[in-house]
Amino acid sequence: MWRRLVDLDRRWIFLIVGLAVVVPLLCPLRLPIEPSAPTRGVYAAIEALPPGALVCMSFDYGPGTKVECHPMALAALRHAFRKDLKVVAIALWPEGALFAREALRQVGAEMDRVEGVDYVNLGYKSGGEVVLRGIADDFRNIYSTDLSGRRVDELPLMNRVRGWKSFDLVCDWSMGNPGFLQYVRVVATQYGRPLVAGVTAVTAPEAYPFLDSGQVQGLLSGLRGAAEYEVMVGHPGTATRGMDAQSVVHFVIAGFIVVANLLYFAERREHKRRQERSR
């Protein structure tokens, strides 16, 4: 039996790993996920806001990191709209404006929110930190229209928005530069606005010191952070399914390692027995 396993065609291994990925994505297992303290910080920051409070969300990611950052944004929007918060979306990445539109329309339709009244998508402006500093005391310094080309003064929600001081909370969903660090420098440090963020797993180590210093109230780290937040909001989505798949694959690979080592020792023992018989 063990000899057949040693000679097993590697394509069977590829098939098993593939199934370990696909099956949890199609049939969620809902494996238990315990939210971390940084994730609870994001949840607490939004949960503490009163109905009608203003939140700015910045969509600073591209297609390559959508799988990590987009579920964060969706979960935060569901949380914000459930609390009847008003959301102004901007983007420092070109693709971010389109992801913001996708997320706002999806969650807005789910929760009967009206564009221009409950949320606004101002779109993308190039310049990174220059844009954030240019907004200063008035968004109209940078944005004269929203993503659809409507003048901001014609949007009811924008009547409440001047500069950064207008916002009760700022959220940045970021894959790198420009993004998180610029928001820490300008929005949190210069203007003293409460800031929470979601970053990719590879950039999280750079972000944690700002969490420890208190400049950031909460932090979502990669797919795991997005899944934790989905669970806290009560709406498991793509991140939760992704963590199911990741966990199952880890178990499968660990199982392969254990079996491979057992087969190695079995083969070595058999080899020794053959040597002893030949003497």
XYZ file of C-alpha atoms in Angstrom:
279
model
C 0.000 0.000 0.000
C 2.685 2.460 0.986
C 4.627 1.653 -2.180
C 1.656 2.762 -4.276
C 1.551 6.040 -2.373
C 5.261 6.623 -2.952
C 4.747 6.173 -6.684
C 1.563 8.285 -6.768
C 1.280 10.525 -9.823
C 1.800 14.119 -8.682
C -1.236 15.188 -10.679
C -3.403 13.619 -7.971
C -1.802 15.989 -5.484
C -2.557 18.954 -7.741
C -6.165 17.773 -8.018
C -6.588 17.419 -4.253
C -5.133 20.890 -3.608
C -7.379 22.335 -6.317
C -10.457 20.762 -4.733
C -9.354 22.048 -1.323
C -9.458 25.567 -2.771
C -12.595 25.329 -4.899
C -14.947 23.417 -2.590
C -14.802 25.897 0.353
C -15.295 28.800 -2.076
C -18.424 27.199 -3.542
C -19.709 25.664 -0.298
C -18.623 27.894 2.632
C -17.614 25.945 5.719
C -17.986 28.905 8.095
C -14.938 27.903 10.108
C -14.714 29.865 13.382
C -12.908 33.210 13.132
C -11.936 35.152 16.256
C -11.644 38.913 15.572
C -8.332 40.435 16.615
C -7.960 43.614 18.672
C -7.051 45.795 15.632
C -10.186 44.586 13.823
C -12.323 45.263 16.879
C -10.869 48.777 16.850
C -12.253 49.407 13.353
C -15.641 48.040 14.356
C -15.728 50.105 17.554
C -14.803 53.326 15.737
C -17.749 53.025 13.342
C -20.127 51.615 15.945
C -19.518 54.608 18.234
C -20.670 57.168 15.652
C -24.186 58.624 15.962
C -26.697 58.364 13.096
C -26.037 60.962 10.434
C -22.314 61.255 11.177
C -20.016 61.949 8.227
C -17.460 59.337 7.154
C -14.857 59.694 4.405
C -13.751 56.450 2.759
C -10.740 56.388 0.458
C -10.437 53.520 -2.036
C -6.702 53.285 -2.641
C -6.182 49.905 -4.276
C -6.015 48.303 -7.700
C -7.110 45.027 -9.313
C -4.121 43.115 -7.929
C -5.214 43.607 -4.315
C -8.976 43.786 -4.791
C -9.352 40.337 -3.241
C -7.985 41.720 0.057
C -9.168 45.330 0.131
C -12.592 45.230 -1.531
C -14.215 42.944 1.091
C -13.018 45.405 3.762
C -14.740 48.272 1.984
C -17.963 46.310 1.475
C -18.123 45.295 5.140
C -17.418 48.863 6.290
C -20.122 50.266 4.014
C -22.665 47.761 5.323
C -21.720 48.719 8.858
C -21.880 52.448 8.087
C -25.218 52.320 6.272
C -26.698 50.121 8.986
C -25.770 52.906 11.420
C -27.293 55.487 9.020
C -23.934 57.179 8.513
C -23.254 59.387 5.490
C -20.317 58.385 3.290
C -18.120 60.480 1.009
C -15.825 58.336 -1.159
C -12.607 59.468 -2.826
C -9.656 57.652 -4.406
C -5.923 58.214 -4.746
C -5.696 55.312 -7.210
C -7.404 55.494 -10.637
C -9.077 52.088 -10.317
C -10.183 52.920 -6.785
C -12.883 55.276 -8.017
C -14.453 52.448 -10.034
C -14.242 50.038 -7.107
C -15.870 52.701 -4.930
C -18.721 53.030 -7.427
C -19.142 49.254 -7.523
C -19.192 48.955 -3.728
C -21.466 51.951 -3.120
C -24.003 50.853 -5.698
C -24.010 47.263 -4.461
C -24.389 48.026 -0.765
C -26.532 51.110 -1.416
C -29.024 48.983 -3.361
C -29.044 46.337 -0.621
C -29.834 48.920 2.059
C -31.974 51.408 0.095
C -29.486 54.266 0.239
C -29.724 57.191 -2.179
C -26.727 58.551 -4.080
C -26.148 62.229 -3.396
C -28.122 62.061 -0.149
C -26.655 59.112 1.769
C -23.390 58.772 -0.127
C -21.261 60.555 -2.705
C -18.435 59.245 -4.895
C -16.101 62.109 -5.754
C -13.775 59.845 -7.713
C -10.046 59.884 -8.360
C -7.588 62.758 -8.310
C -3.888 62.307 -9.017
C -1.246 63.661 -6.687
C -1.367 61.487 -3.584
C -0.452 63.536 -0.529
C -0.786 66.772 -2.527
C -4.490 65.984 -2.967
C -4.996 65.405 0.754
C -3.235 68.642 1.654
C -5.045 70.495 -1.126
C -8.428 69.547 0.310
C -7.501 71.293 3.566
C -10.555 73.290 4.652
C -12.650 72.731 1.522
C -13.045 69.696 -0.747
C -14.024 72.098 -3.509
C -10.373 73.098 -3.766
C -9.833 69.733 -5.461
C -13.260 68.376 -6.383
C -15.724 70.463 -8.386
C -17.760 67.460 -9.608
C -18.413 63.892 -8.530
C -17.452 60.795 -10.519
C -20.586 61.130 -12.674
C -19.849 64.757 -13.536
C -22.460 66.391 -11.294
C -21.387 69.569 -9.569
C -20.719 68.975 -5.880
C -22.844 71.976 -4.881
C -25.852 70.222 -6.430
C -25.436 67.183 -4.159
C -27.414 67.541 -0.899
C -24.851 65.605 1.159
C -22.016 67.919 0.110
C -23.782 70.864 1.749
C -22.507 69.424 5.037
C -18.948 68.893 3.809
C -16.205 71.486 3.816
C -12.743 70.171 4.694
C -11.290 67.355 6.771
C -12.713 68.804 9.965
C -16.214 68.026 8.673
C -15.676 64.286 9.081
C -16.273 62.292 12.239
C -14.162 59.411 10.906
C -11.860 58.718 7.962
C -11.352 55.188 6.578
C -8.581 54.286 4.141
C -8.573 50.985 2.233
C -5.018 50.932 0.976
C -2.639 48.713 -1.000
C 0.409 50.939 -0.653
C 1.643 54.332 -1.790
C -0.219 56.660 -2.071
C -2.549 55.615 0.683
C -2.184 54.733 4.340
C 0.997 56.645 5.228
C -0.267 59.814 3.556
C -3.506 59.644 5.534
C -1.572 59.224 8.767
C 0.607 62.257 8.002
C -2.135 64.585 6.801
C -5.545 63.523 8.080
C -4.626 61.964 11.436
C -1.567 64.022 12.397
C -2.145 67.437 10.813
C -5.948 67.636 11.070
C -6.473 65.355 14.059
C -9.234 63.269 12.479
C -9.956 59.758 13.798
C -8.533 57.282 11.282
C -9.053 53.573 10.673
C -7.552 51.610 7.807
C -7.434 48.345 5.962
C -4.154 47.334 4.346
C -2.768 44.345 2.478
C -1.056 41.630 4.486
C 2.384 42.507 3.114
C 2.106 46.170 4.161
C 0.564 45.495 7.581
C 3.925 45.401 9.445
C 4.516 49.019 8.382
C 1.086 50.025 9.683
C 1.081 48.444 13.154
C 3.403 51.042 14.758
C 0.820 53.742 13.988
C -1.824 51.613 15.673
C 0.352 51.262 18.770
C 1.006 55.023 18.828
C -2.716 55.812 18.745
C -2.613 57.636 15.403
C -4.844 54.894 13.995
C -7.873 53.631 15.943
C -8.203 50.305 14.155
C -6.558 48.245 11.429
C -7.657 45.441 9.111
C -4.783 43.275 7.882
C -5.215 41.445 4.601
C -7.797 38.778 3.872
C -7.819 37.669 7.502
C -8.727 41.161 8.731
C -11.453 41.472 6.102
C -12.927 38.118 7.144
C -12.864 39.087 10.820
C -14.719 42.302 10.032
C -17.292 40.482 7.879
C -18.009 38.202 10.830
C -18.363 41.137 13.233
C -20.735 42.932 10.859
C -22.739 39.720 10.516
C -22.390 39.416 6.744
C -19.839 36.715 5.790
C -18.649 37.247 2.231
C -15.753 36.587 -0.113
C -13.093 37.138 2.552
C -14.690 34.587 4.878
C -14.889 32.050 2.058
C -11.298 32.849 1.134
C -10.171 32.126 4.690
C -12.085 28.824 4.604
C -10.202 27.844 1.445
C -6.884 28.994 2.866
C -7.406 27.025 6.083
C -8.417 23.834 4.260
C -5.401 24.066 1.941
C -3.117 24.514 4.945
C -4.572 21.359 6.527
C -4.186 19.432 3.264
C -0.568 20.511 2.795
C 0.215 19.679 6.425
C -1.352 16.260 5.840
C 0.805 15.743 2.754
C 3.918 16.597 4.766
C 3.016 14.115 7.513
C 2.204 11.335 5.032
C 5.371 12.014 3.018
C 7.519 11.716 6.135
C 5.807 8.482 7.186
C 6.378 7.063 3.711
C 10.017 8.142 3.830
C 10.633 6.311 7.110
C 8.703 3.262 5.892
C 10.790 3.129 2.725
C 14.035 3.557 4.674
C 13.081 0.748 7.047
C 12.251 -1.516 4.109
C 15.583 -0.654 2.509
C 17.435 -1.652 5.694
C 15.565 -4.958 5.827
C 16.550 -5.754 2.247
C 20.194 -4.996 3.057
C 20.106 -7.306 6.079
C 18.598 -10.151 4.012
C 21.280 -9.796 1.339
C 24.134 -10.266 3.807
